[in-house]
XYZ file of C-alpha atoms in Angstrom:
668
model
C -12.081 -39.627 -13.640
C -11.046 -36.836 -11.298
C -12.722 -36.847 -7.881
C -12.436 -34.441 -4.962
C -12.094 -35.590 -1.359
C -13.054 -32.186 0.142
C -15.454 -30.487 -2.335
C -16.641 -28.054 0.348
C -13.589 -25.896 -0.356
C -15.051 -24.954 -3.757
C -17.917 -23.149 -2.039
C -15.532 -21.391 0.320
C -13.306 -20.392 -2.605
C -16.214 -19.015 -4.625
C -17.338 -16.833 -1.696
C -13.789 -15.596 -1.120
C -13.230 -14.733 -4.820
C -16.588 -12.910 -4.967
C -15.623 -10.790 -1.970
C -12.228 -10.094 -3.529
C -13.814 -8.890 -6.802
C -16.078 -6.575 -4.839
C -13.019 -5.270 -2.983
C -11.161 -4.592 -6.260
C -14.057 -2.616 -7.693
C -14.531 -0.600 -4.543
C -10.789 0.115 -4.383
C -10.819 1.303 -8.027
C -13.710 3.707 -7.366
C -11.937 5.162 -4.350
C -8.712 5.618 -6.316
C -10.580 7.419 -9.082
C -12.225 9.782 -6.571
C -8.876 10.555 -4.975
C -7.348 11.345 -8.354
C -10.219 13.715 -9.181
C -9.571 15.553 -5.922
C -5.894 15.838 -6.815
C -6.279 17.146 -10.394
C -8.894 18.189 -12.902
C -10.484 15.536 -15.045
C -8.959 16.875 -18.281
C -5.472 16.563 -16.761
C -5.885 12.955 -15.521
C -5.258 11.417 -18.917
C -1.925 13.191 -19.192
C -0.921 12.299 -15.636
C -1.835 8.572 -16.031
C -0.630 8.179 -19.601
C 1.967 5.565 -18.533
C -0.564 3.407 -16.617
C -2.155 0.523 -18.519
C -5.651 -0.259 -17.260
C -5.769 -3.425 -19.341
C -2.571 -4.839 -17.830
C -3.800 -4.055 -14.335
C -6.991 -5.955 -15.109
C -4.897 -8.891 -16.341
C -2.896 -8.848 -13.102
C -6.089 -8.931 -11.037
C -7.439 -11.810 -13.087
C -4.186 -13.730 -12.619
C -4.381 -13.219 -8.847
C -7.983 -14.444 -8.768
C -6.995 -17.441 -10.889
C -4.120 -18.299 -8.550
C -6.477 -18.120 -5.555
C -8.939 -20.389 -7.359
C -6.130 -22.911 -7.965
C -5.250 -22.846 -4.252
C -8.819 -23.626 -3.233
C -8.873 -26.413 -5.830
C -5.780 -27.891 -4.197
C -7.517 -27.695 -0.794
C -10.413 -29.695 -2.279
C -7.901 -32.565 -2.740
C -8.364 -33.670 -6.337
C -7.768 -37.409 -6.829
C -7.065 -39.217 -10.064
C -6.158 -42.886 -10.410
C -5.225 -45.243 -7.564
C -2.520 -47.617 -6.407
C -2.412 -50.827 -4.375
C -0.401 -50.878 -1.165
C 0.348 -53.675 1.256
C -1.178 -52.830 4.623
C 0.837 -54.246 7.491
C -1.208 -55.536 10.397
C -0.292 -57.730 13.333
C -2.657 -60.285 14.843
C -6.168 -61.561 14.146
C -9.679 -60.785 15.417
C -11.091 -63.244 17.984
C -14.642 -62.799 19.301
C -15.675 -64.823 22.364
C -19.406 -65.660 22.609
C -20.135 -66.768 26.198
C -23.350 -68.552 27.177
C -24.858 -66.720 30.197
C -28.082 -68.754 30.536
C -29.191 -70.406 33.803
C -27.890 -73.795 32.697
C -24.335 -72.406 32.967
C -24.774 -72.426 36.767
C -24.682 -76.236 36.813
C -21.813 -77.525 38.922
C -20.718 -80.599 36.977
C -17.460 -78.644 36.520
C -16.100 -76.612 39.412
C -16.955 -74.022 40.614
C -19.633 -73.925 37.892
C -19.784 -73.878 34.099
C -19.823 -70.085 33.698
C -16.947 -69.405 36.090
C -14.838 -72.177 34.576
C -15.394 -70.723 31.078
C -14.377 -67.241 32.279
C -11.204 -68.573 33.904
C -10.281 -70.413 30.690
C -10.778 -67.256 28.588
C -8.509 -65.252 30.919
C -5.763 -67.868 30.604
C -6.193 -67.906 26.821
C -6.019 -64.115 26.400
C -2.948 -63.978 28.627
C -0.829 -65.603 25.912
C -1.973 -63.380 23.020
C 0.300 -60.728 21.526
C -1.348 -58.049 19.410
C -4.522 -59.993 18.582
C -7.777 -58.068 18.935
C -10.386 -59.657 21.197
C -14.037 -58.956 21.955
C -16.753 -60.500 24.095
C -20.404 -61.212 23.313
C -22.606 -62.734 26.066
C -25.814 -64.446 24.967
C -28.831 -66.299 26.346
C -32.274 -65.826 24.783
C -30.710 -62.803 23.015
C -27.179 -61.457 22.511
C -25.323 -58.136 22.587
C -21.743 -56.927 22.153
C -20.343 -56.151 25.601
C -16.719 -55.424 24.657
C -15.858 -54.308 21.084
C -12.771 -55.646 19.319
C -9.739 -54.216 21.107
C -6.140 -54.909 22.111
C -6.748 -53.363 25.538
C -6.724 -56.656 27.422
C -7.353 -55.014 30.799
C -10.629 -53.506 29.557
C -11.531 -56.892 28.073
C -10.939 -58.585 31.430
C -13.140 -56.042 33.209
C -15.984 -56.747 30.791
C -15.517 -60.501 31.158
C -15.679 -60.283 34.939
C -19.048 -58.481 34.772
C -20.800 -61.369 32.960
C -23.334 -63.342 35.003
C -26.653 -65.105 34.395
C -28.664 -61.912 35.046
C -26.911 -59.719 32.475
C -29.423 -60.701 29.753
C -33.074 -60.435 30.893
C -34.411 -62.926 28.359
C -33.756 -66.512 29.434
C -33.108 -69.531 27.278
C -30.268 -70.428 24.908
C -30.374 -69.174 21.305
C -27.160 -70.117 19.493
C -28.470 -68.842 16.131
C -28.924 -65.307 17.503
C -25.402 -65.349 18.935
C -23.919 -66.389 15.581
C -25.837 -63.721 13.649
C -24.823 -61.024 16.138
C -21.200 -62.122 15.766
C -21.500 -61.669 11.992
C -22.387 -57.995 12.440
C -19.438 -57.522 14.806
C -16.926 -59.176 12.460
C -17.994 -57.230 9.359
C -14.535 -55.977 8.419
C -11.748 -56.650 5.957
C -9.801 -58.942 8.275
C -8.264 -62.018 6.670
C -9.586 -64.240 9.461
C -12.864 -63.833 11.352
C -12.776 -66.095 14.399
C -15.750 -66.815 16.689
C -15.088 -68.909 19.793
C -18.447 -70.178 21.097
C -18.417 -71.325 24.749
C -21.676 -73.048 25.751
C -23.183 -76.297 27.016
C -24.719 -76.796 23.563
C -28.387 -76.915 24.631
C -29.967 -74.926 21.806
C -33.550 -74.168 22.864
C -34.392 -71.665 20.098
C -33.503 -70.960 16.451
C -31.686 -73.019 13.843
C -28.024 -72.833 14.805
C -26.827 -75.038 11.925
C -28.364 -72.783 9.256
C -26.930 -69.704 10.968
C -23.477 -71.335 11.009
C -23.665 -72.145 7.285
C -24.638 -68.534 6.512
C -21.706 -67.288 8.610
C -19.324 -69.613 6.757
C -20.361 -68.064 3.434
C -19.252 -64.674 4.807
C -15.827 -65.980 5.752
C -16.343 -66.577 9.481
C -14.875 -69.607 11.261
C -16.542 -70.897 14.432
C -14.669 -72.864 17.085
C -17.061 -74.431 19.601
C -16.073 -75.232 23.181
C -18.326 -77.543 25.203
C -18.731 -76.586 28.869
C -20.055 -79.321 31.182
C -20.422 -83.099 31.038
C -22.582 -85.439 28.991
C -24.018 -86.936 32.206
C -25.370 -83.511 33.108
C -26.310 -81.886 36.392
C -29.283 -80.173 38.018
C -29.535 -76.387 37.589
C -29.280 -74.498 40.913
C -31.896 -71.848 41.668
C -31.857 -69.145 44.341
C -35.095 -67.298 45.038
C -35.662 -64.990 47.999
C -32.662 -66.461 49.795
C -33.902 -70.042 49.378
C -31.869 -72.482 47.350
C -33.311 -75.167 45.123
C -33.226 -76.523 41.600
C -34.965 -75.535 38.372
C -38.120 -77.513 37.501
C -40.193 -77.720 34.365
C -43.917 -77.014 34.095
C -44.801 -80.493 35.373
C -42.705 -80.048 38.503
C -39.890 -82.383 37.453
C -36.269 -81.454 37.996
C -34.351 -80.404 34.864
C -30.984 -81.963 34.121
C -28.755 -79.862 31.846
C -26.498 -82.010 29.664
C -23.669 -81.119 27.292
C -24.826 -81.511 23.670
C -21.554 -82.360 21.907
C -23.328 -83.427 18.719
C -24.825 -79.959 18.142
C -21.539 -78.161 18.819
C -19.616 -80.514 16.528
C -22.039 -79.901 13.659
C -21.789 -76.098 14.114
C -17.986 -76.198 14.007
C -17.869 -78.508 10.987
C -20.285 -76.258 9.070
C -17.705 -73.422 9.168
C -14.510 -75.461 8.947
C -13.781 -74.972 12.638
C -13.089 -77.370 15.493
C -15.043 -78.644 18.491
C -13.270 -79.367 21.776
C -14.526 -79.923 25.332
C -13.414 -77.217 27.741
C -12.034 -79.641 30.314
C -11.572 -79.161 34.036
C -8.663 -76.719 33.572
C -9.587 -74.958 30.332
C -7.321 -77.094 28.160
C -9.865 -76.970 25.318
C -9.034 -73.352 24.445
C -5.342 -74.165 24.577
C -5.967 -76.952 22.048
C -7.690 -74.524 19.664
C -4.798 -72.068 19.870
C -2.065 -74.690 19.377
C -3.779 -76.719 16.623
C -5.462 -73.911 14.669
C -4.774 -70.271 15.491
C -1.018 -70.555 15.972
C -0.681 -72.253 12.570
C -2.057 -69.296 10.595
C 0.859 -68.011 8.453
C 2.290 -64.725 9.675
C 2.644 -63.404 6.114
C -1.060 -63.876 5.565
C -1.839 -61.995 8.754
C 0.657 -59.217 8.201
C -0.170 -58.178 4.647
C -3.366 -57.097 2.960
C -3.764 -55.189 -0.284
C -5.486 -51.862 0.084
C -6.665 -49.591 -2.735
C -5.517 -46.006 -2.185
C -6.485 -43.102 -4.485
C -3.661 -40.917 -5.781
C -3.694 -37.363 -4.501
C -3.319 -34.790 -7.314
C -3.375 -31.564 -5.284
C 0.105 -30.892 -6.618
C -1.295 -30.024 -10.037
C -3.515 -27.045 -9.063
C -0.951 -25.942 -6.501
C 1.786 -25.849 -9.145
C -0.576 -23.985 -11.465
C -1.238 -21.404 -8.745
C 2.495 -20.836 -8.274
C 3.013 -20.481 -12.045
C 0.117 -17.976 -12.318
C 1.491 -15.893 -9.428
C 4.866 -15.836 -11.139
C 3.201 -14.570 -14.310
C 1.333 -11.883 -12.354
C 4.607 -10.782 -10.812
C 6.316 -10.575 -14.190
C 3.480 -8.624 -15.871
C 3.947 -4.870 -15.437
C 1.042 -2.529 -14.859
C 2.616 0.249 -16.950
C 2.859 0.839 -20.649
C 6.268 -0.137 -21.987
C 7.945 -2.022 -24.758
C 8.201 -5.184 -22.722
C 5.256 -6.662 -20.946
C 7.523 -8.357 -18.388
C 9.540 -6.911 -15.559
C 12.552 -8.818 -14.252
C 13.763 -7.756 -10.791
C 17.430 -7.144 -10.045
C 18.267 -6.864 -13.779
C 18.795 -3.311 -14.788
C 20.456 -3.834 -18.161
C 20.293 -6.381 -20.901
C 18.118 -7.260 -23.778
C 15.153 -9.492 -24.186
C 17.263 -12.649 -24.212
C 18.618 -11.911 -20.737
C 15.156 -11.101 -19.477
C 13.713 -14.361 -20.774
C 16.633 -16.337 -19.347
C 16.139 -14.764 -15.934
C 12.405 -15.510 -16.049
C 13.063 -19.169 -16.857
C 15.653 -19.438 -14.085
C 13.190 -17.956 -11.591
C 10.468 -20.347 -12.755
C 12.636 -23.442 -12.405
C 13.962 -22.236 -9.045
C 10.448 -22.135 -7.656
C 9.275 -25.283 -9.441
C 10.857 -27.872 -7.033
C 8.689 -26.469 -4.275
C 5.687 -27.958 -6.023
C 7.183 -31.441 -5.803
C 8.275 -31.124 -2.193
C 4.601 -31.006 -1.220
C 4.447 -34.781 -1.771
C 6.575 -35.254 1.369
C 3.678 -33.979 3.483
C 1.541 -36.967 2.482
C 2.724 -39.016 5.450
C 2.178 -36.109 7.837
C -1.316 -35.545 6.501
C -2.174 -39.212 6.922
C -0.760 -39.171 10.461
C -2.789 -36.089 11.417
C -5.934 -37.704 10.009
C -5.348 -40.823 12.118
C -4.564 -43.026 9.110
C -1.402 -44.458 10.663
C -1.240 -47.401 8.268
C -0.958 -45.120 5.243
C 1.589 -42.940 7.045
C 3.755 -45.953 7.896
C 3.558 -47.203 4.325
C 4.577 -43.807 2.957
C 7.595 -43.488 5.261
C 8.601 -47.069 4.497
C 8.632 -46.241 0.777
C 10.748 -43.171 1.465
C 13.183 -45.271 3.516
C 13.715 -47.534 0.539
C 15.055 -44.502 -1.296
C 16.931 -42.932 1.639
C 17.776 -45.685 4.175
C 20.187 -43.430 6.089
C 17.696 -40.613 6.734
C 17.334 -40.461 10.528
C 14.216 -38.275 10.400
C 12.439 -40.764 8.141
C 13.317 -43.539 10.608
C 11.887 -41.423 13.412
C 8.657 -40.751 11.498
C 8.260 -44.413 10.551
C 8.813 -45.457 14.167
C 6.126 -43.032 15.340
C 3.613 -44.404 12.819
C 4.535 -48.008 13.709
C 3.984 -47.210 17.402
C 0.480 -45.988 16.603
C -0.126 -49.268 14.701
C 0.871 -51.232 17.867
C 3.979 -52.559 16.104
C 6.152 -51.804 19.120
C 9.088 -53.963 18.116
C 9.374 -52.283 14.694
C 8.992 -48.892 16.345
C 11.837 -49.541 18.774
C 14.131 -50.614 15.920
C 13.294 -47.481 13.919
C 13.944 -45.192 16.892
C 17.307 -46.920 17.382
C 18.171 -46.110 13.754
C 17.040 -42.517 14.305
C 19.706 -42.142 17.024
C 22.369 -42.197 14.283
C 22.172 -38.449 13.753
C 24.043 -35.346 14.846
C 20.832 -33.532 15.744
C 20.740 -33.662 19.565
C 17.093 -32.631 19.671
C 16.122 -35.522 17.416
C 18.248 -37.882 19.507
C 16.427 -36.851 22.691
C 13.038 -37.424 21.115
C 14.176 -40.786 19.687
C 15.403 -41.921 23.124
C 12.090 -40.917 24.699
C 9.948 -42.627 22.049
C 12.095 -45.754 22.104
C 11.570 -46.009 25.864
C 7.796 -45.879 25.370
C 7.923 -48.516 22.607
C 10.062 -50.864 24.706
C 7.743 -50.503 27.679
C 4.711 -51.418 25.560
C 6.623 -54.322 24.030
C 7.343 -55.581 27.539
C 3.645 -55.422 28.386
C 2.931 -57.784 25.482
C 5.193 -60.523 26.920
C 4.379 -59.874 30.582
C 2.111 -62.919 30.958
C 3.993 -65.351 28.733
C 7.653 -64.508 29.446
C 8.196 -62.280 32.526
C 11.987 -62.615 32.375
C 12.044 -61.277 28.820
C 9.797 -58.431 29.972
C 12.277 -57.497 32.693
C 15.097 -57.307 30.143
C 13.035 -55.105 27.806
C 11.937 -52.802 30.634
C 15.569 -52.374 31.672
C 16.306 -51.204 28.106
C 13.364 -48.792 28.382
C 14.866 -47.368 31.585
C 18.187 -46.837 29.775
C 16.349 -45.051 26.946
C 14.527 -42.661 29.291
C 17.807 -41.998 31.079
C 19.433 -41.135 27.739
C 16.591 -38.721 26.948
C 17.098 -36.967 30.306
C 20.822 -36.646 29.741
C 20.169 -34.812 26.475
C 17.158 -32.863 27.785
C 17.188 -32.508 31.566
C 13.906 -30.527 31.629
C 11.883 -33.314 29.985
C 9.357 -33.967 32.756
C 7.569 -36.653 30.734
C 10.753 -38.696 30.402
C 11.434 -38.341 34.135
C 7.916 -39.459 35.041
C 8.067 -42.446 32.671
C 11.482 -43.387 34.039
C 10.180 -43.582 37.614
C 7.069 -45.442 36.485
C 9.014 -48.135 34.613
C 11.446 -48.530 37.518
C 8.538 -49.093 39.871
C 6.939 -51.614 37.505
C 10.237 -53.442 37.120
C 10.772 -53.672 40.898
C 7.250 -55.024 41.404
C 7.764 -57.631 38.693
C 11.108 -58.700 40.191
C 9.543 -59.098 43.638
C 6.679 -61.058 42.145
C 9.095 -63.409 40.396
C 11.076 -63.881 43.595
C 7.889 -64.656 45.541
C 6.808 -67.138 42.895
C 10.180 -68.872 43.030
C 10.014 -69.061 46.833
C 6.470 -70.376 46.654
C 7.517 -73.000 44.139
C 10.378 -74.061 46.418
C 7.991 -74.322 49.363
C 5.528 -76.331 47.303
C 8.288 -78.708 46.260
C 9.380 -79.138 49.882
C 5.795 -79.755 50.963
C 5.328 -82.294 48.194
C 8.493 -84.096 49.253
C 7.333 -84.124 52.879
C 3.920 -85.445 51.851
C 5.554 -88.193 49.806
C 7.709 -89.175 52.796
C 4.662 -89.229 55.087
C 2.746 -91.345 52.586
C 5.623 -93.823 52.429
C 5.778 -93.994 56.234
C 2.015 -94.508 56.454
C 2.234 -97.255 53.857
C 4.964 -98.997 55.895
C 2.854 -98.708 59.048
C -0.162 -100.141 57.234
C 1.911 -103.065 56.037
C 3.166 -103.734 59.580
C -0.347 -103.528 61.044
C -1.706 -105.867 58.395
C 1.105 -108.320 59.097
C 0.355 -108.296 62.867
C -3.344 -108.820 62.218
C -2.665 -111.754 59.902
C -0.377 -113.332 62.528
C -3.057 -112.950 65.200
C -5.657 -114.561 62.938
C -3.396 -117.511 62.229
C -2.767 -118.013 65.948
C -6.481 -118.020 66.704
C -7.188 -120.494 63.931
C -4.426 -122.845 65.091
C -5.651 -122.730 68.707
C -9.192 -123.553 67.532
C -7.902 -126.509 65.541
C -5.953 -127.820 68.547
C -9.078 -127.680 70.698
C -11.051 -129.622 68.114
C -8.336 -132.272 67.845
C -8.237 -132.706 71.640
C -12.031 -133.027 71.752
C -11.902 -135.673 69.035
C -9.235 -137.605 70.937
C -11.219 -137.462 74.165
C -14.375 -138.606 72.330
C -12.485 -141.525 70.807
C -11.096 -142.614 74.196
C -14.588 -142.393 75.685
C -15.956 -144.593 72.985
C -13.175 -147.120 73.501
C -13.890 -147.251 77.239
C -17.590 -147.761 76.554
C -16.805 -150.654 74.242
C -14.568 -152.244 76.827
C -17.247 -151.843 79.458
C -19.821 -153.372 77.198
C -17.592 -156.359 76.573
C -16.894 -156.854 80.266
C -20.573 -156.586 81.130
C -21.790 -158.765 78.316
C -24.097 -160.582 80.681
C -26.215 -157.579 81.233
C -29.541 -157.056 79.419
C -29.843 -155.396 76.072
C -32.221 -152.692 77.201
C -29.832 -151.094 79.672
C -27.112 -151.099 77.062
C -29.318 -149.226 74.620
C -30.285 -146.726 77.224
C -26.655 -146.173 78.131
C -25.790 -145.576 74.454
C -28.610 -143.042 74.179
C -27.430 -141.362 77.330
C -23.942 -141.236 75.817
C -25.268 -139.546 72.637
C -27.191 -137.026 74.725
C -24.067 -136.199 76.669
C -22.085 -135.679 73.455
C -24.830 -133.394 72.107
C -24.742 -131.364 75.314
C -20.970 -131.049 75.061
C -21.237 -129.818 71.469
C -23.949 -127.326 72.401
C -21.768 -126.080 75.229
C -18.818 -125.712 72.890
C -20.747 -123.762 70.263
C -20.962 -120.469 72.190
C -17.217 -120.500 72.713
C -16.568 -120.894 68.984
C -19.123 -118.141 68.193
C -17.485 -115.757 70.599
C -14.114 -116.208 68.869
C -15.642 -115.507 65.423
C -17.240 -112.231 66.655
C -13.883 -111.080 67.996
C -12.292 -111.815 64.639
C -14.988 -109.861 62.787
C -14.555 -106.874 65.143
C -10.802 -106.892 64.632
C -11.236 -107.044 60.864
C -13.793 -104.178 60.997
C -11.322 -102.061 63.020
C -8.630 -102.776 60.463
C -10.938 -101.759 57.592
C -11.893 -98.524 59.430
C -8.222 -97.699 59.908
C -7.520 -98.314 56.222
C -10.457 -96.031 55.210
C -9.120 -93.260 57.499
C -5.722 -93.536 55.853
C -7.413 -93.170 52.430
C -9.403 -90.107 53.567
C -12.763 -91.955 53.601
C -15.484 -92.194 56.256
C -15.742 -95.125 58.653
C -18.964 -97.028 59.188
C -19.699 -95.155 62.415
C -19.094 -91.759 60.734
C -21.337 -92.739 57.822
C -24.035 -93.780 60.286
C -23.777 -90.403 62.080
C -23.945 -88.483 58.773
C -27.043 -90.453 57.753
C -28.736 -89.602 61.055
C -27.903 -85.903 60.613
C -29.730 -85.872 57.252
C -32.989 -86.940 58.849
C -35.597 -84.269 59.536
C -37.811 -83.903 62.610
C -40.156 -86.618 61.365
C -37.302 -89.102 61.004
C -37.326 -89.065 57.208
C -34.237 -88.619 55.073
C -33.919 -85.239 53.286
C -31.807 -86.214 50.269
C -30.964 -83.743 47.447
C -32.438 -85.150 44.218
C -29.828 -87.015 42.185
C -28.645 -85.808 38.778
C -30.127 -88.860 37.134
C -33.581 -88.278 38.594
C -36.512 -87.467 36.402
C -34.681 -88.098 33.111
C -37.626 -90.097 31.819
C -41.001 -88.558 31.090
C -39.504 -85.103 30.555
C -40.563 -84.638 26.949
C -43.500 -82.311 27.552
C -43.565 -78.968 25.738
C -42.827 -76.241 28.317
C -41.280 -72.793 28.294
C -37.535 -73.366 28.328
C -35.849 -70.370 29.948
C -32.786 -72.137 31.281
């Protein structure tokens, strides 16, 4: 079935043909009046005997028919279709970022939201040609940055996300997933949604939404931000800081719900990973999943393209105009007139007519070459690139086809292919085409360098140097090309800045290595000093213990000698009475008890000194480890007391976990 892409041209053609018919009739009336002024009416038939009114009418009809065929060609008739392989680089990745109040929790530093944003920036920095978009969500969701390869615009949108960007509080994962479906409604082979949240779904059925998204070909990769232990949610109102409470006045602890996020990912065939303290979760997704997608599957997609048949009415128009030219308006034996042939019979006339027809006929087929140009002008760069690629298969040495293909590839962001095509286009004797190829190759190389700027700066410097050489070649062939001169200076400036940046980074790395070596040496010296101090302290302790033991042994010896003397005295004075002896023994025991009591304070004083020395040693060890001493801890505790002498502790993260099951409005 024949269809028309631009049927509006039929209306325009009908109006134009109507006006032309009116013009013909008016012109015929005027000619008749002029002839009547020139001669009498009875003489007109004799004067115009050689003019054929019927043939002139046929000529006018042929002209009108040719014009109608031209307007039919402008209406772009289409019949049939063909399948083409559409080349496309990269995949579509949509980031859904939780912007609810719970993302302000500081169980990861500086907080959950900032850590997620930093991880996304690091992730996007290693992409090459993949389209990215961003969708913040809380109690509702909206698309903040559409799918694009303009990473700088994406970064600007990401930096503007905070917890106040969505007025409605809460966390609705189901709404975020459904909004992502509407964003990823395209013909891409892979629809990727990266969901960054703490997993606390307070509204909607996220699992059902994930299953519905999986049926439409979307894959969800969930990234958990936070810790399972949780943290209190900071709150700042009227310049006063505090923490979010529920309706009963209890502090709310936001915890990472890994179970929910795992179920969402599994429902779509995706993967759940924790974000980590340095954003390593996103790196895991890229290395284990996204980087394994086959390039052939990403680069090719079958696309149904209707076949343009404007050549048919255009060829008919040319054939009709040829017939109108060959038909004579006068009465004669032959109804055809052949120019530049004054003699010859009918056979020669017919031969000349056929030669003229076939000479003009190739022009009808050359119109097919404008298909790529038409597609390029309409912004359909994929179709244009495919057309020029097909033509290159037939004429691989055609420099102009290489140039056209490179231009279309540049518009498709295939900068490497574009640069190669422009290099092939330089193999021509046309100096004008060479200048344009040099200029376009410089632009393609510069854009290619931008793609590897974050991942491989050294490779970028090499590519930018080639771009500088290309712009220089364009200026040598066309010295008045101001655009090439401007781009040349711009790329030189960019290259110098990148070189300085690399040099500074290398110097900084060297300094960091030196500082690390110095710190390691200091740590080793401190460890040696600690060992020496501990050895001295142990020697002192052993000396004190040995001296104490010597004193005890001397006291025991003296006590034994005293007892021996008492026994000898008792034996010598055996004639004395028993009562005095008993009293003397009691007096002796009392004296020994007094001696022991007198000796006890001395022993106690030595133990206190030992404890103080050990406490000093422990304080010194804690200072070396970067910890507080007992005295510093005591001072800090005193500073936390208010005017009434009571401690003003911040509530712990584990507080109020129990008894928090009441139904309240959850806007965090």
